[in-house]
Each structure stands twice: as C-alpha cells, then as structure tokens.
C-alpha cells in the first residue's frame, strides 16, 4: 500500500483564505500580540512566520521581544497591559520560556478570553470536560482538521499519541477522545512501544526525535500524523521515517507541509474567534 499524503499546506491555505475574507468584513482590524523572551533560534523562526501569516490574513501582529534575563514581574506586567488593551484580541507567549521563568505562572496570567494558544488552565479544563467555548490549542486542533480531511469515520478508531506534552500530546489525546476515538497516550516510560503503536488506526507522533517511528511501529492502513520538526544535519526531519511509513500507512502528513502550516492556520482562526467573542453584542 502507498499512503496518500495529507497536504497540510494546501488545507491551511484554504482555511487562511476563508479567514481573510471573514476578517475583511470586521468593523476593526484584529490584533495578535506575540511575546518572545530570549533568543531561541527555532522560536525566532516560528514567531516570524506567525507574524507574516497574520499580515497576510488581515491581522496586525504586535511582536514583543524581551531579553533572556527578563524578570517574571516584567513579563507579567506586559501581559496585564495586553490583557487590558482593546487593540489586542489574542495573546501568544512563545514557548519555551527561559528556564528561570515559571511557564505555568506566565501562561496562567493571560486572560482566558485572549488565550488563542489554548494553554490557560480554564481553556484546557473546558476541553477535558468537553464543554463548548474553549480556545483549542493550535497543533491538536490542526491535527483533528487533517484527520477529518481523510473523510474517514473516526468513531471507535484506536488512536495512539506518542508524547504527553502540555502543548501537543496531552491536548491531542483529549481532542481525539472528544471525536470518540479510543485513546492511548504513550511516553518515554511506555513499555512495548512498537507493539502498542502497531495497534493504532491513528498514530500521532509528537516525540521530538527524528525518524523515531519506523515501519515496525505502523499497522498496515494506519493514518500517521507527524508532529515532529527536527532540525538535523540532513535537513528538517519529522518524528516518522517517511519513506518507510508511506509504504505501510493509508494516510501520512509530510514534514514540512503537514501539521506545521495547520498550527499557524489554527492560530489565525483562534484570533478571529477571539475578536468575535470580544465584539459580541
Ligand atoms: N512552541 C512550540 N509550539 C508552540 C505553540 O504552539 N505555541 C507557543 N506559544 N509556543 C510554542
């Protein structure tokens, strides 16, 4: 079997086009604040591409660059200012933060109404309780859109998520559960990982290790979602060995051009949603 490639770039473009048309009819231009502390080179690339995507969609990006030794008080007072600013509809704090800062404290300071990353405990809790009105975290939300793109009925499928991060693995597991998948979260302590993964109809790889998922991990006909973005001497690699997976799976997301563009499209969508929530009559 040769898998079909799930084209995240194309799907993201169509989402972005729809948002651009919607935003053009808004009474004001939406604004997204993007905060980056320190000089992590990968974060710098992500922040630039988020700002560019905003401009292309009709959202004003306000980028705040803070030095690596920024204090928690400085960062918190910036967040308070942005929470209160009417020009700012969404606030994103790029992760990882410098080690001396408490990520939980900082993310918890973003007002839930502007939490377009979906990392505030209130939004995360609404997802766990399957309540409406939450901002869904961008990468997991993009993963669900890619899965829907297959046209397959997701009800009752076995989904294995490899990775339990607060940003991707854990919320992806909850969203899959909300789609009525039977979900297993695997992580670095999981025993018999390859055989567990071979039981997956949907395999989400969010481990951060280049080409970690090889053909031994893949059930014939599975849908493979590769969240990895690993910079290696041989270029950008996913968490999945693409050349092996494509021979066994039914669908696979490429790296680049799969989950990455969808994450950005979902950020734009959440910013648009935030604007509408804040301007409800
Ligand atoms: N770092 C890696 N992925 C993300 C993301 O989706 N949002 C933020 N804020 N930081 C990240």
Coordinates of C-alpha atoms and ligand atoms in Angstrom, one line a residue:
X1 CA 0.0 0.0 0.0
X2 CA 1.2 3.5 -0.7
X3 CA -0.2 6.1 1.6
X4 CA -1.9 9.3 0.5
X5 CA -0.1 12.4 1.6
X6 CA -2.3 14.7 3.7
X7 CA -1.4 18.1 2.4
X8 CA -1.4 20.5 5.4
X9 CA -0.1 23.4 3.3
X10 CA -3.0 23.3 0.9
X11 CA -5.6 22.8 3.7
X12 CA -4.0 25.7 5.7
X13 CA -4.2 27.9 2.6
X14 CA -7.9 27.3 2.2
X15 CA -8.5 28.0 5.9
X16 CA -6.5 31.2 5.6
X17 CA -8.3 32.4 2.5
X18 CA -11.7 31.9 4.3
X19 CA -10.4 33.8 7.4
X20 CA -9.1 36.6 5.2
X21 CA -12.5 37.1 3.6
X22 CA -14.2 37.0 7.0
X23 CA -11.8 39.4 8.6
X24 CA -12.2 41.9 5.7
X25 CA -15.8 42.4 6.9
X26 CA -14.9 43.1 10.5
X27 CA -15.5 46.6 11.9
X28 CA -11.9 46.8 13.2
X29 CA -8.6 45.1 12.3
X30 CA -7.9 42.3 14.8
X31 CA -4.6 42.3 16.7
X32 CA -2.4 39.4 17.9
X33 CA 0.3 40.0 20.5
X34 CA 3.3 37.7 20.2
X35 CA 5.7 37.7 23.1
X36 CA 9.2 36.1 22.7
X37 CA 11.6 36.1 25.6
X38 CA 15.2 35.2 24.9
X39 CA 16.8 34.2 21.6
X40 CA 15.9 30.6 20.9
X41 CA 16.6 30.3 17.1
X42 CA 13.7 27.9 16.4
X43 CA 11.3 30.2 18.4
X44 CA 12.5 33.2 16.4
X45 CA 11.7 31.4 13.1
X46 CA 8.2 30.4 14.4
X47 CA 7.4 33.9 15.6
X48 CA 8.4 35.5 12.3
X49 CA 6.3 33.0 10.4
X50 CA 3.3 33.7 12.7
X51 CA 3.7 37.4 12.2
X52 CA 3.9 37.0 8.4
X53 CA 0.8 34.8 8.4
X54 CA -1.1 37.4 10.4
X55 CA -0.2 40.2 8.0
X56 CA -1.3 38.1 5.0
X57 CA -4.6 37.4 6.7
X58 CA -5.5 40.9 7.7
X59 CA -4.5 40.6 11.4
X60 CA -2.0 43.1 12.9
X61 CA 0.9 41.2 14.7
X62 CA 2.4 43.1 17.6
X63 CA 5.7 41.3 18.4
X64 CA 7.3 42.0 21.8
X65 CA 10.9 40.9 22.1
X66 CA 12.2 40.6 25.6
X67 CA 15.7 39.8 26.7
X68 CA 16.6 36.4 28.0
X69 CA 17.0 37.7 31.6
X70 CA 13.5 39.3 31.7
X71 CA 12.0 39.0 35.2
X72 CA 8.7 37.4 35.8
X73 CA 7.4 40.8 37.0
X74 CA 8.3 42.5 33.7
X75 CA 6.7 39.7 31.7
X76 CA 3.6 39.7 33.9
X77 CA 3.2 43.4 33.7
X78 CA 3.4 43.3 29.9
X79 CA 0.7 40.6 29.9
X80 CA -1.5 42.7 32.2
X81 CA -1.2 45.6 29.8
X82 CA -2.1 43.4 26.8
X83 CA -5.0 41.8 28.7
X84 CA -6.5 45.3 29.0
X85 CA -5.7 46.6 25.6
X86 CA -8.6 46.9 23.2
X87 CA -6.4 46.6 20.1
X88 CA -5.2 43.2 21.2
X89 CA -7.6 40.3 20.7
X90 CA -5.2 37.4 21.1
X91 CA -2.0 36.9 23.2
X92 CA 0.6 34.3 22.5
X93 CA 3.6 33.7 24.7
X94 CA 6.1 31.7 22.6
X95 CA 7.5 28.6 24.4
X96 CA 9.9 27.5 25.7
X97 CA 10.4 30.4 28.1
X98 CA 13.9 31.0 29.6
X99 CA 14.5 28.5 32.4
X100 CA 14.2 30.9 35.3
X101 CA 10.6 31.7 34.4
X102 CA 7.7 29.6 35.6
X103 CA 5.8 28.7 32.4
X104 CA 2.6 27.7 34.3
X105 CA 2.5 31.1 36.2
X106 CA 3.1 33.1 32.9
X107 CA 0.6 31.2 30.8
X108 CA -2.0 31.4 33.6
X109 CA -1.7 35.3 33.6
X110 CA -3.1 35.5 30.0
X111 CA -6.7 36.4 30.2
X112 CA -8.7 33.3 29.0
X113 CA -10.6 35.5 26.5
X114 CA -7.4 36.3 24.7
X115 CA -5.7 32.9 25.2
X116 CA -5.5 31.9 21.5
X117 CA -3.0 29.2 22.2
X118 CA -5.5 27.5 24.5
X119 CA -2.9 27.0 27.2
X120 CA -4.7 28.7 30.1
X121 CA -6.0 26.1 32.7
X122 CA -9.5 27.4 32.1
X123 CA -9.4 26.6 28.3
X124 CA -7.5 23.3 28.9
X125 CA -10.2 22.3 31.5
X126 CA -13.1 23.1 29.2
X127 CA -11.5 20.7 26.6
X128 CA -11.2 18.0 29.2
X129 CA -14.8 18.4 30.2
X130 CA -15.9 18.6 26.6
X131 CA -17.5 21.9 27.2
X132 CA -18.1 24.4 24.4
X133 CA -16.4 27.8 24.2
X134 CA -12.8 26.9 24.7
X135 CA -9.9 28.0 22.6
X136 CA -8.5 24.7 21.3
X137 CA -4.7 24.5 21.3
X138 CA -3.5 25.1 17.7
X139 CA -1.4 22.0 16.9
X140 CA -4.0 19.5 18.3
X141 CA -6.8 21.4 16.6
X142 CA -4.9 21.3 13.3
X143 CA -4.4 17.5 13.7
X144 CA -8.2 17.0 14.0
X145 CA -8.7 19.0 10.8
X146 CA -6.2 16.9 9.0
X147 CA -7.9 13.7 10.2
X148 CA -11.3 15.0 9.0
X149 CA -9.7 15.6 5.7
X150 CA -9.3 11.8 5.2
X151 CA -13.1 11.6 5.1
X152 CA -12.8 8.6 7.5
X153 CA -15.3 7.9 10.3
X154 CA -13.1 8.5 13.4
X155 CA -15.7 6.9 15.8
X156 CA -14.1 4.0 17.7
X157 CA -10.8 4.1 16.0
X158 CA -7.7 3.2 18.1
X159 CA -5.6 6.3 18.4
X160 CA -2.1 6.2 20.0
X161 CA -0.5 9.5 20.8
X162 CA 3.3 9.2 21.4
X163 CA 4.2 12.1 23.6
X164 CA 2.5 13.7 26.6
X165 CA 3.5 17.4 26.4
X166 CA 1.0 20.0 27.6
X167 CA 1.3 21.7 24.2
X168 CA 0.6 18.8 21.9
X169 CA 0.4 15.2 23.2
X170 CA -2.0 15.6 26.1
X171 CA -4.5 18.0 24.5
X172 CA -4.3 16.0 21.2
X173 CA -5.4 12.9 23.3
X174 CA -8.4 14.8 24.7
X175 CA -9.5 16.1 21.3
X176 CA -9.3 12.6 19.9
X177 CA -11.3 11.3 22.8
X178 CA -13.9 14.0 22.1
X179 CA -14.0 12.6 18.5
X180 CA -14.9 9.2 20.1
X181 CA -11.6 7.6 19.4
X182 CA -10.2 5.0 21.9
X183 CA -7.1 6.8 23.0
X184 CA -3.8 5.7 24.5
X185 CA -1.1 8.1 25.5
X186 CA 2.4 6.7 25.2
X187 CA 5.6 8.3 26.5
X188 CA 9.2 7.8 27.4
X189 CA 8.4 5.2 30.1
X190 CA 5.9 3.2 28.0
X191 CA 6.8 -0.5 27.6
X192 CA 6.5 -2.3 24.4
X193 CA 6.0 0.9 22.4
X194 CA 6.4 -0.5 18.9
X195 CA 3.8 -3.2 19.5
X196 CA 1.4 -0.6 21.1
X197 CA 1.8 1.7 18.1
X198 CA 1.1 -1.3 15.8
X199 CA -2.4 -1.4 17.4
X200 CA -3.1 2.2 16.3
X201 CA -5.5 3.1 13.5
X202 CA -4.4 6.7 14.1
X203 CA -0.8 7.3 15.2
X204 CA 0.2 10.7 16.4
X205 CA 3.9 11.1 16.7
X206 CA 5.0 14.0 19.0
X207 CA 8.2 12.8 20.5
X208 CA 10.8 15.2 19.1
X209 CA 13.2 12.5 17.8
X210 CA 14.0 12.4 14.1
X211 CA 12.6 9.4 12.3
X212 CA 11.9 7.6 15.5
X213 CA 8.7 5.9 14.2
X214 CA 9.8 3.2 11.7
X215 CA 7.8 0.6 9.8
X216 CA 7.8 -1.7 12.8
X217 CA 5.6 0.8 14.6
X218 CA 2.9 1.0 11.9
X219 CA -0.2 -1.0 11.4
X220 CA -0.9 -1.5 7.7
X221 CA -3.5 1.1 6.6
X222 CA -3.0 3.4 9.7
X223 CA -3.3 7.2 9.5
X224 CA 0.0 8.7 10.5
X225 CA 0.2 12.3 11.9
X226 CA 3.8 13.5 12.2
X227 CA 4.1 16.5 14.6
X228 CA 7.9 16.4 14.7
X229 CA 10.0 19.3 13.4
X230 CA 13.6 18.2 14.0
X231 CA 16.5 20.1 12.5
X232 CA 19.2 17.6 11.6
X233 CA 22.5 17.9 9.6
X234 CA 20.4 16.2 6.8
X235 CA 17.7 18.9 7.0
X236 CA 14.3 19.1 8.5
X237 CA 13.0 15.6 9.7
X238 CA 9.8 14.5 11.2
X239 CA 9.4 12.0 14.1
X240 CA 8.3 9.4 11.4
X241 CA 10.6 7.8 8.9
X242 CA 8.5 9.0 5.9
X243 CA 10.0 6.6 3.3
X244 CA 9.1 3.5 5.4
X245 CA 5.7 4.8 6.6
X246 CA 4.4 5.7 3.2
X247 CA 4.7 2.1 2.2
X248 CA 2.5 0.9 5.0
X249 CA 0.1 3.6 6.1
X250 CA -3.1 4.8 4.3
X251 CA -2.5 8.5 5.0
X252 CA 0.5 10.4 6.2
X253 CA 1.4 14.0 6.9
X254 CA 4.7 15.2 5.4
X255 CA 7.3 17.3 7.2
X256 CA 7.4 20.1 6.2
X257 CA 4.0 20.8 4.8
X258 CA 1.8 18.8 7.2
X259 CA 1.0 19.7 10.8
X260 CA 3.2 22.9 10.8
X261 CA 1.1 25.0 8.4
X262 CA -2.1 23.9 10.1
X263 CA -0.8 25.0 13.5
X264 CA -0.4 28.5 12.1
X265 CA -3.8 28.5 10.4
X266 CA -5.5 27.4 13.6
X267 CA -3.7 30.3 15.5
X268 CA -5.2 32.7 12.9
X269 CA -8.6 31.1 13.3
X270 CA -8.5 31.3 17.1
X271 CA -7.5 35.0 16.8
X272 CA -10.5 35.6 14.6
X273 CA -12.7 33.7 17.1
X274 CA -11.3 35.8 19.9
X275 CA -12.1 39.0 18.1
X276 CA -15.7 37.8 17.5
X277 CA -16.1 36.8 21.2
X278 CA -14.9 40.2 22.3
X279 CA -17.2 42.1 19.9
X280 CA -20.4 40.1 20.6
X281 CA -23.3 42.5 21.1
Ligands
LIG1 N1 6.3 26.4 21.0 C1 6.2 25.3 20.2 N2 4.9 25.2 19.8 C2 4.2 26.3 20.3 C3 2.9 26.8 20.2 O1 2.0 26.2 19.5 N3 2.6 27.9 20.8 C4 3.5 28.6 21.6 N4 3.2 29.7 22.2 N5 4.8 28.2 21.7 C5 5.1 27.0 21.0

